[in-house]
């Protein structure tokens, strides 16, 4: 007979959103939690700029800055952009970003959150895939799973949370409706600098006709260099080929200057970066958190902070629903919709500042 585990909350996806939902539930209730993560937890992560509000969010979940190694957060000393003009300006004046920003060691950050989940009594199954979701008459869930070496097992849960990131794969399997606003895609590489080299700790953004480049210094002499454009432009210009990607890089001035002393290996990676919001209310005892419920253009640097905030709010909605309060999931969705509405306005405002290529396929859709 197949192994059957019982839990109050099953969370699918062990990124910042999934881990934060688990941490909040474990801190503020007696509900028990299982996280299922399909990767082996060793994969390379992208997305690393956060502002200082991250520390308040971590504290809310019972985690201190000293739970991370000292070099996990590096202060982004300056953030500049050539956006709307070929001249480089301090980014704050263009994008009106608030407070200090930090660059994370993203792999360590995600891993530490999961370690804390485990320390606080959560159960984590890495390298595990969800095969099927069945909702029972009492709205609880039966989920069939498969671990890559230990084989099949099943979990029965009162509540199910989708924390699978931009793929929102649980919600899609359940037929939830999402609204997608663009087809932004990131194509990037990590660069490295020698130990002996001084690396300026800053962020540089530069727009060109087909999109915009982003280069940031990360902890451990690493940099991330990413081109953001539409999926159709990547296809048309065959940007996954390094020679074509390099040709677009050669159109930059400030970015090229920043990376002169850095080296890289391999082909560029490609990641979805589209803006999308999902409505979760057609299913009972189901919530989505982080990118799975709402994903943002990385120009906003909202992703990680939102992943944690939405997860804490989702945990509260479940705790309150379990105590018998009504409409807690509806309030959760209304809050997401309000944040998203504000975000779309701010995003349009950012993009309208770049008017130099109003006829190009990329900018025409955004300005
Ligand atoms: C190029 C790029 C740059 C970015 N830059 C920034 C930035 O500077 N600042 C910022 O705040 N945000 C940034 N973001 C966004 C940020 O990375 C995300 O918002 C954040 O990672 C969302 O966290 P999450 O936990 O919702 O999803 P994720 O971090 O994507 O985690 C989802 C997890 O679910 C797992 N998973 C997926 N499907 C399944 C499944 N079916 N079963 C089990 N597990 C599954 C995945 O393996 C993963 O571990 C960037 C995004 C991109 C693409």
GROMACS .gro file of C-alpha atoms and ligand atoms in nm:
model
  420
    1UNK     CA    1   0.000   0.000   0.000
    2UNK     CA    2   0.121   0.355  -0.082
    3UNK     CA    3   0.251   0.562   0.213
    4UNK     CA    4  -0.002   0.829   0.322
    5UNK     CA    5   0.107   1.130   0.528
    6UNK     CA    6  -0.131   1.370   0.702
    7UNK     CA    7  -0.064   1.742   0.735
    8UNK     CA    8  -0.257   2.064   0.791
    9UNK     CA    9  -0.082   2.255   0.511
   10UNK     CA   10   0.097   2.122   0.203
   11UNK     CA   11   0.319   2.379   0.030
   12UNK     CA   12   0.442   2.306  -0.321
   13UNK     CA   13   0.769   2.493  -0.392
   14UNK     CA   14   1.055   2.571  -0.154
   15UNK     CA   15   1.166   2.918  -0.274
   16UNK     CA   16   1.139   3.230  -0.052
   17UNK     CA   17   0.757   3.228  -0.075
   18UNK     CA   18   0.711   2.861   0.017
   19UNK     CA   19   0.965   2.874   0.300
   20UNK     CA   20   0.815   3.200   0.437
   21UNK     CA   21   0.462   3.058   0.437
   22UNK     CA   22   0.592   2.760   0.634
   23UNK     CA   23   0.788   2.977   0.880
   24UNK     CA   24   0.488   3.203   0.950
   25UNK     CA   25   0.254   2.906   1.001
   26UNK     CA   26   0.503   2.739   1.234
   27UNK     CA   27   0.561   3.059   1.433
   28UNK     CA   28   0.202   3.178   1.468
   29UNK     CA   29   0.000   2.853   1.491
   30UNK     CA   30   0.016   2.486   1.585
   31UNK     CA   31  -0.061   2.382   1.227
   32UNK     CA   32   0.188   2.139   1.079
   33UNK     CA   33   0.348   2.188   0.743
   34UNK     CA   34   0.503   1.986   0.461
   35UNK     CA   35   0.701   2.145   0.176
   36UNK     CA   36   0.753   1.959  -0.151
   37UNK     CA   37   1.034   2.091  -0.372
   38UNK     CA   38   1.116   1.945  -0.711
   39UNK     CA   39   1.484   2.049  -0.721
   40UNK     CA   40   1.772   1.912  -0.514
   41UNK     CA   41   1.805   2.259  -0.348
   42UNK     CA   42   2.142   2.312  -0.514
   43UNK     CA   43   2.024   2.490  -0.830
   44UNK     CA   44   2.150   2.836  -0.926
   45UNK     CA   45   1.898   3.112  -0.842
   46UNK     CA   46   1.842   3.452  -1.003
   47UNK     CA   47   1.699   3.768  -0.845
   48UNK     CA   48   1.897   3.922  -0.565
   49UNK     CA   49   1.827   4.291  -0.505
   50UNK     CA   50   1.623   4.367  -0.193
   51UNK     CA   51   1.572   4.675   0.023
   52UNK     CA   52   1.620   4.703   0.396
   53UNK     CA   53   1.255   4.617   0.469
   54UNK     CA   54   1.364   4.253   0.422
   55UNK     CA   55   1.507   4.254   0.777
   56UNK     CA   56   1.170   4.346   0.932
   57UNK     CA   57   1.001   4.068   0.733
   58UNK     CA   58   1.261   3.813   0.845
   59UNK     CA   59   1.221   3.924   1.206
   60UNK     CA   60   0.843   3.876   1.179
   61UNK     CA   61   0.914   3.512   1.087
   62UNK     CA   62   1.156   3.473   1.378
   63UNK     CA   63   1.478   3.499   1.178
   64UNK     CA   64   1.763   3.739   1.254
   65UNK     CA   65   2.025   3.886   1.023
   66UNK     CA   66   2.285   3.684   1.218
   67UNK     CA   67   2.119   3.359   1.102
   68UNK     CA   68   2.293   3.430   0.769
   69UNK     CA   69   2.668   3.445   0.710
   70UNK     CA   70   2.813   3.794   0.726
   71UNK     CA   71   2.865   3.832   0.351
   72UNK     CA   72   2.513   3.715   0.258
   73UNK     CA   73   2.391   4.074   0.223
   74UNK     CA   74   2.614   4.331   0.056
   75UNK     CA   75   2.514   4.692   0.060
   76UNK     CA   76   2.446   4.825  -0.293
   77UNK     CA   77   2.652   5.140  -0.259
   78UNK     CA   78   2.527   5.302  -0.575
   79UNK     CA   79   2.266   5.229  -0.834
   80UNK     CA   80   2.290   5.409  -1.167
   81UNK     CA   81   2.097   5.398  -1.492
   82UNK     CA   82   2.125   5.523  -1.847
   83UNK     CA   83   1.749   5.518  -1.907
   84UNK     CA   84   1.579   5.784  -2.117
   85UNK     CA   85   1.915   5.935  -2.203
   86UNK     CA   86   2.263   5.803  -2.283
   87UNK     CA   87   2.392   5.987  -1.978
   88UNK     CA   88   2.422   5.783  -1.661
   89UNK     CA   89   2.230   5.916  -1.359
   90UNK     CA   90   2.183   5.808  -1.003
   91UNK     CA   91   1.903   5.554  -1.028
   92UNK     CA   92   1.708   5.682  -0.728
   93UNK     CA   93   1.622   6.002  -0.906
   94UNK     CA   94   1.491   5.810  -1.207
   95UNK     CA   95   1.313   5.519  -1.041
   96UNK     CA   96   1.240   5.671  -0.706
   97UNK     CA   97   1.352   5.357  -0.518
   98UNK     CA   98   1.329   5.383  -0.143
   99UNK     CA   99   1.581   5.310   0.133
  100UNK     CA  100   1.909   5.119   0.115
  101UNK     CA  101   1.936   4.827  -0.122
  102UNK     CA  102   2.126   4.501  -0.068
  103UNK     CA  103   2.251   4.229  -0.301
  104UNK     CA  104   2.186   3.880  -0.167
  105UNK     CA  105   2.376   3.558  -0.197
  106UNK     CA  106   2.051   3.410  -0.325
  107UNK     CA  107   2.139   3.040  -0.297
  108UNK     CA  108   2.244   3.083   0.066
  109UNK     CA  109   1.940   3.299   0.141
  110UNK     CA  110   1.690   3.043   0.008
  111UNK     CA  111   1.874   2.751   0.168
  112UNK     CA  112   1.890   2.921   0.510
  113UNK     CA  113   1.514   2.983   0.508
  114UNK     CA  114   1.454   2.613   0.441
  115UNK     CA  115   1.700   2.512   0.714
  116UNK     CA  116   1.498   2.725   0.957
  117UNK     CA  117   1.173   2.558   0.843
  118UNK     CA  118   1.325   2.221   0.922
  119UNK     CA  119   1.463   2.340   1.261
  120UNK     CA  120   1.117   2.466   1.355
  121UNK     CA  121   0.947   2.134   1.282
  122UNK     CA  122   0.844   2.165   0.915
  123UNK     CA  123   0.901   1.863   0.691
  124UNK     CA  124   1.070   1.916   0.354
  125UNK     CA  125   1.079   1.671   0.065
  126UNK     CA  126   1.332   1.781  -0.198
  127UNK     CA  127   1.360   1.610  -0.541
  128UNK     CA  128   0.987   1.537  -0.524
  129UNK     CA  129   0.727   1.591  -0.796
  130UNK     CA  130   0.350   1.628  -0.759
  131UNK     CA  131   0.165   1.390  -0.987
  132UNK     CA  132  -0.199   1.458  -0.909
  133UNK     CA  133  -0.423   1.683  -0.696
  134UNK     CA  134  -0.770   1.566  -0.586
  135UNK     CA  135  -1.001   1.788  -0.385
  136UNK     CA  136  -1.237   1.601  -0.152
  137UNK     CA  137  -1.597   1.694  -0.068
  138UNK     CA  138  -1.484   1.855   0.260
  139UNK     CA  139  -1.241   2.074   0.052
  140UNK     CA  140  -0.928   1.896   0.184
  141UNK     CA  141  -0.667   1.770  -0.064
  142UNK     CA  142  -0.517   1.434  -0.162
  143UNK     CA  143  -0.191   1.480  -0.348
  144UNK     CA  144   0.007   1.200  -0.516
  145UNK     CA  145   0.381   1.254  -0.513
  146UNK     CA  146   0.696   1.088  -0.639
  147UNK     CA  147   1.043   1.119  -0.485
  148UNK     CA  148   1.318   1.058  -0.741
  149UNK     CA  149   1.471   0.760  -0.552
  150UNK     CA  150   1.217   0.664  -0.282
  151UNK     CA  151   0.924   0.643  -0.522
  152UNK     CA  152   0.552   0.714  -0.476
  153UNK     CA  153   0.376   0.844  -0.166
  154UNK     CA  154   0.067   1.058  -0.093
  155UNK     CA  155  -0.017   1.351   0.134
  156UNK     CA  156  -0.359   1.439   0.271
  157UNK     CA  157  -0.376   1.811   0.361
  158UNK     CA  158  -0.644   2.049   0.488
  159UNK     CA  159  -0.495   2.337   0.283
  160UNK     CA  160  -0.282   2.350  -0.031
  161UNK     CA  161  -0.044   2.636  -0.119
  162UNK     CA  162   0.106   2.693  -0.463
  163UNK     CA  163   0.456   2.842  -0.419
  164UNK     CA  164   0.598   2.718  -0.748
  165UNK     CA  165   0.719   3.058  -0.874
  166UNK     CA  166   0.632   3.211  -1.212
  167UNK     CA  167   0.530   2.873  -1.355
  168UNK     CA  168   0.237   2.867  -1.106
  169UNK     CA  169   0.222   2.502  -1.200
  170UNK     CA  170  -0.025   2.391  -0.931
  171UNK     CA  171  -0.273   2.668  -1.016
  172UNK     CA  172  -0.239   2.587  -1.386
  173UNK     CA  173  -0.309   2.217  -1.320
  174UNK     CA  174  -0.619   2.322  -1.122
  175UNK     CA  175  -0.736   2.545  -1.410
  176UNK     CA  176  -0.706   2.883  -1.231
  177UNK     CA  177  -0.726   3.201  -1.436
  178UNK     CA  178  -0.419   3.421  -1.477
  179UNK     CA  179  -0.382   3.756  -1.654
  180UNK     CA  180  -0.046   3.806  -1.825
  181UNK     CA  181   0.064   4.160  -1.914
  182UNK     CA  182   0.380   4.106  -2.122
  183UNK     CA  183   0.629   3.843  -2.237
  184UNK     CA  184   0.940   3.987  -2.071
  185UNK     CA  185   1.224   3.733  -2.061
  186UNK     CA  186   1.569   3.748  -1.904
  187UNK     CA  187   1.877   3.613  -2.077
  188UNK     CA  188   2.186   3.639  -1.863
  189UNK     CA  189   2.516   3.511  -1.734
  190UNK     CA  190   2.711   3.517  -1.411
  191UNK     CA  191   3.052   3.680  -1.433
  192UNK     CA  192   3.347   3.632  -1.200
  193UNK     CA  193   3.634   3.855  -1.092
  194UNK     CA  194   3.970   3.742  -0.954
  195UNK     CA  195   4.015   3.744  -0.573
  196UNK     CA  196   4.284   4.010  -0.605
  197UNK     CA  197   4.060   4.242  -0.808
  198UNK     CA  198   3.868   4.527  -0.649
  199UNK     CA  199   3.504   4.503  -0.761
  200UNK     CA  200   3.292   4.817  -0.730
  201UNK     CA  201   2.976   4.726  -0.538
  202UNK     CA  202   2.714   4.886  -0.757
  203UNK     CA  203   2.430   4.827  -0.999
  204UNK     CA  204   2.423   4.961  -1.354
  205UNK     CA  205   2.116   4.962  -1.581
  206UNK     CA  206   2.129   5.065  -1.946
  207UNK     CA  207   1.851   5.061  -2.201
  208UNK     CA  208   1.906   4.989  -2.570
  209UNK     CA  209   1.669   4.960  -2.865
  210UNK     CA  210   1.570   4.597  -2.796
  211UNK     CA  211   1.537   4.610  -2.417
  212UNK     CA  212   1.756   4.685  -2.116
  213UNK     CA  213   2.072   4.550  -1.954
  214UNK     CA  214   2.122   4.502  -1.582
  215UNK     CA  215   2.456   4.437  -1.415
  216UNK     CA  216   2.500   4.403  -1.039
  217UNK     CA  217   2.785   4.305  -0.811
  218UNK     CA  218   2.699   4.005  -0.592
  219UNK     CA  219   2.877   3.863  -0.286
  220UNK     CA  220   3.193   3.652  -0.346
  221UNK     CA  221   3.346   3.843  -0.641
  222UNK     CA  222   3.049   3.749  -0.860
  223UNK     CA  223   2.837   3.967  -1.091
  224UNK     CA  224   2.507   3.908  -1.262
  225UNK     CA  225   2.471   4.042  -1.616
  226UNK     CA  226   2.125   4.012  -1.770
  227UNK     CA  227   1.949   4.138  -2.080
  228UNK     CA  228   1.572   4.186  -2.046
  229UNK     CA  229   1.369   4.172  -2.365
  230UNK     CA  230   1.062   4.001  -2.511
  231UNK     CA  231   1.059   3.626  -2.575
  232UNK     CA  232   0.981   3.695  -2.944
  233UNK     CA  233   1.295   3.915  -2.976
  234UNK     CA  234   1.513   3.643  -2.819
  235UNK     CA  235   1.375   3.401  -3.076
  236UNK     CA  236   1.402   3.635  -3.373
  237UNK     CA  237   1.759   3.746  -3.293
  238UNK     CA  238   1.866   3.401  -3.166
  239UNK     CA  239   2.006   3.555  -2.851
  240UNK     CA  240   2.069   3.220  -2.681
  241UNK     CA  241   2.373   3.202  -2.911
  242UNK     CA  242   2.657   3.370  -2.728
  243UNK     CA  243   2.785   3.557  -3.036
  244UNK     CA  244   2.443   3.725  -3.086
  245UNK     CA  245   2.409   3.804  -2.713
  246UNK     CA  246   2.762   3.954  -2.720
  247UNK     CA  247   2.671   4.164  -3.022
  248UNK     CA  248   2.387   4.329  -2.827
  249UNK     CA  249   2.619   4.373  -2.531
  250UNK     CA  250   2.857   4.562  -2.759
  251UNK     CA  251   2.581   4.823  -2.808
  252UNK     CA  252   2.611   4.930  -2.442
  253UNK     CA  253   2.853   5.190  -2.307
  254UNK     CA  254   2.828   5.185  -1.928
  255UNK     CA  255   2.763   4.812  -1.888
  256UNK     CA  256   3.064   4.723  -2.101
  257UNK     CA  257   3.276   4.952  -1.892
  258UNK     CA  258   3.158   4.784  -1.568
  259UNK     CA  259   3.249   4.432  -1.683
  260UNK     CA  260   3.589   4.499  -1.843
  261UNK     CA  261   3.782   4.298  -1.583
  262UNK     CA  262   3.528   4.014  -1.541
  263UNK     CA  263   3.518   3.676  -1.715
  264UNK     CA  264   3.239   3.424  -1.771
  265UNK     CA  265   3.192   3.069  -1.891
  266UNK     CA  266   2.921   2.887  -2.088
  267UNK     CA  267   2.606   2.989  -2.270
  268UNK     CA  268   2.354   3.242  -2.132
  269UNK     CA  269   2.062   3.109  -1.921
  270UNK     CA  270   1.704   3.211  -2.004
  271UNK     CA  271   1.431   3.282  -1.744
  272UNK     CA  272   1.073   3.408  -1.765
  273UNK     CA  273   1.031   3.759  -1.626
  274UNK     CA  274   0.672   3.837  -1.733
  275UNK     CA  275   0.418   4.026  -1.523
  276UNK     CA  276   0.119   3.811  -1.429
  277UNK     CA  277  -0.153   3.798  -1.164
  278UNK     CA  278  -0.365   3.493  -1.075
  279UNK     CA  279  -0.710   3.467  -0.920
  280UNK     CA  280  -0.718   3.190  -0.661
  281UNK     CA  281  -1.075   3.225  -0.542
  282UNK     CA  282  -1.233   2.962  -0.768
  283UNK     CA  283  -1.084   2.690  -0.538
  284UNK     CA  284  -1.154   2.645  -0.169
  285UNK     CA  285  -0.875   2.575   0.084
  286UNK     CA  286  -0.621   2.681  -0.179
  287UNK     CA  287  -0.382   2.978  -0.189
  288UNK     CA  288  -0.097   3.082  -0.413
  289UNK     CA  289   0.197   3.290  -0.285
  290UNK     CA  290   0.496   3.476  -0.430
  291UNK     CA  291   0.544   3.471  -0.806
  292UNK     CA  292   0.277   3.202  -0.833
  293UNK     CA  293   0.006   3.456  -0.740
  294UNK     CA  294   0.166   3.774  -0.879
  295UNK     CA  295   0.491   3.826  -1.064
  296UNK     CA  296   0.660   4.157  -1.133
  297UNK     CA  297   0.902   4.309  -1.384
  298UNK     CA  298   1.246   4.279  -1.217
  299UNK     CA  299   1.301   4.654  -1.280
  300UNK     CA  300   1.076   4.698  -0.975
  301UNK     CA  301   1.292   4.476  -0.745
  302UNK     CA  302   0.962   4.376  -0.581
  303UNK     CA  303   0.979   3.997  -0.624
  304UNK     CA  304   1.152   3.869  -0.312
  305UNK     CA  305   0.993   4.120  -0.072
  306UNK     CA  306   0.649   4.044  -0.219
  307UNK     CA  307   0.716   3.667  -0.205
  308UNK     CA  308   0.776   3.693   0.171
  309UNK     CA  309   0.494   3.942   0.243
  310UNK     CA  310   0.234   3.748   0.044
  311UNK     CA  311   0.343   3.426   0.217
  312UNK     CA  312   0.304   3.583   0.564
  313UNK     CA  313  -0.042   3.714   0.463
  314UNK     CA  314  -0.141   3.373   0.324
  315UNK     CA  315  -0.033   3.205   0.649
  316UNK     CA  316  -0.249   3.452   0.843
  317UNK     CA  317  -0.546   3.387   0.611
  318UNK     CA  318  -0.514   3.012   0.677
  319UNK     CA  319  -0.470   3.053   1.055
  320UNK     CA  320  -0.776   3.281   1.073
  321UNK     CA  321  -0.986   3.054   0.847
  322UNK     CA  322  -0.894   2.762   1.069
  323UNK     CA  323  -1.020   2.958   1.370
  324UNK     CA  324  -1.354   3.000   1.192
  325UNK     CA  325  -1.319   3.354   1.054
  326UNK     CA  326  -1.490   3.407   0.719
  327UNK     CA  327  -1.370   3.553   0.388
  328UNK     CA  328  -1.002   3.550   0.488
  329UNK     CA  329  -0.902   3.417   0.144
  330UNK     CA  330  -1.114   3.682  -0.029
  331UNK     CA  331  -0.937   3.957   0.168
  332UNK     CA  332  -0.603   3.800   0.075
  333UNK     CA  333  -0.690   3.813  -0.297
  334UNK     CA  334  -0.824   4.170  -0.271
  335UNK     CA  335  -0.497   4.280  -0.115
  336UNK     CA  336  -0.298   4.114  -0.397
  337UNK     CA  337  -0.517   4.286  -0.658
  338UNK     CA  338  -0.465   4.626  -0.495
  339UNK     CA  339  -0.084   4.581  -0.485
  340UNK     CA  340  -0.090   4.470  -0.847
  341UNK     CA  341  -0.298   4.764  -0.962
  342UNK     CA  342  -0.051   5.005  -0.802
  343UNK     CA  343   0.245   4.813  -0.950
  344UNK     CA  344   0.108   4.834  -1.308
  345UNK     CA  345   0.079   5.212  -1.277
  346UNK     CA  346   0.433   5.248  -1.140
  347UNK     CA  347   0.572   5.019  -1.410
  348UNK     CA  348   0.408   5.224  -1.688
  349UNK     CA  349   0.557   5.537  -1.531
  350UNK     CA  350   0.911   5.383  -1.533
  351UNK     CA  351   0.891   5.275  -1.894
  352UNK     CA  352   0.750   5.606  -2.015
  353UNK     CA  353   1.074   5.770  -1.912
  354UNK     CA  354   1.247   5.598  -2.205
  355UNK     CA  355   1.125   5.764  -2.529
  356UNK     CA  356   1.431   5.721  -2.754
  357UNK     CA  357   1.308   5.411  -2.938
  358UNK     CA  358   0.932   5.460  -2.948
  359UNK     CA  359   0.913   5.264  -3.277
  360UNK     CA  360   1.106   4.957  -3.161
  361UNK     CA  361   0.905   4.638  -3.099
  362UNK     CA  362   1.014   4.627  -2.733
  363UNK     CA  363   0.949   4.988  -2.624
  364UNK     CA  364   0.638   5.045  -2.838
  365UNK     CA  365   0.441   4.802  -2.618
  366UNK     CA  366   0.551   4.972  -2.298
  367UNK     CA  367   0.537   5.346  -2.348
  368LIG     C1  368   1.621   3.760  -1.413
  368LIG     C2  369   1.544   3.791  -1.288
  368LIG     C3  370   1.593   3.887  -1.201
  368LIG     C4  371   1.523   3.916  -1.085
  368LIG     N1  372   1.573   4.012  -1.001
  368LIG     C5  373   1.509   4.038  -0.885
  368LIG     C6  374   1.562   4.134  -0.793
  368LIG     O1  375   1.667   4.193  -0.817
  368LIG     N2  376   1.495   4.154  -0.677
  368LIG     C7  377   1.378   4.088  -0.647
  368LIG     O2  378   1.320   4.109  -0.539
  368LIG     N3  379   1.326   3.998  -0.732
  368LIG     C8  380   1.389   3.970  -0.848
  368LIG     N4  381   1.338   3.876  -0.934
  368LIG     C9  382   1.216   3.804  -0.893
  368LIG    C10  383   1.246   3.700  -0.782
  368LIG     O3  384   1.347   3.613  -0.822
  368LIG    C11  385   1.119   3.622  -0.754
  368LIG     O4  386   1.014   3.715  -0.732
  368LIG    C12  387   1.130   3.531  -0.633
  368LIG     O5  388   1.226   3.432  -0.655
  368LIG    C13  389   0.994   3.468  -0.607
  368LIG     O6  390   1.003   3.370  -0.508
  368LIG     P1  391   0.906   3.244  -0.513
  368LIG     O7  392   0.938   3.163  -0.392
  368LIG     O8  393   0.768   3.289  -0.538
  368LIG     O9  394   0.948   3.166  -0.645
  368LIG     P2  395   1.085   3.093  -0.682
  368LIG    O10  396   1.201   3.161  -0.621
  368LIG    O11  397   1.081   3.077  -0.829
  368LIG    O12  398   1.071   2.950  -0.612
  368LIG    C14  399   0.981   2.853  -0.660
  368LIG    C15  400   1.031   2.716  -0.613
  368LIG    O13  401   0.934   2.619  -0.649
  368LIG    C16  402   0.999   2.507  -0.705
  368LIG     N5  403   0.902   2.444  -0.796
  368LIG    C17  404   0.856   2.490  -0.915
  368LIG     N6  405   0.763   2.408  -0.966
  368LIG    C18  406   0.750   2.306  -0.877
  368LIG    C19  407   0.669   2.188  -0.873
  368LIG     N7  408   0.580   2.160  -0.970
  368LIG     N8  409   0.681   2.105  -0.767
  368LIG    C20  410   0.770   2.132  -0.666
  368LIG     N9  411   0.850   2.242  -0.666
  368LIG    C21  412   0.838   2.328  -0.768
  368LIG    C22  413   1.120   2.565  -0.775
  368LIG    O14  414   1.221   2.467  -0.792
  368LIG    C23  415   1.162   2.675  -0.677
  368LIG    O15  416   1.249   2.627  -0.577
  368LIG    C24  417   1.403   3.846  -1.053
  368LIG    C25  418   1.354   3.750  -1.141
  368LIG    C26  419   1.423   3.723  -1.259
  368LIG    C27  420   1.368   3.620  -1.352
   0.00000   0.00000   0.00000
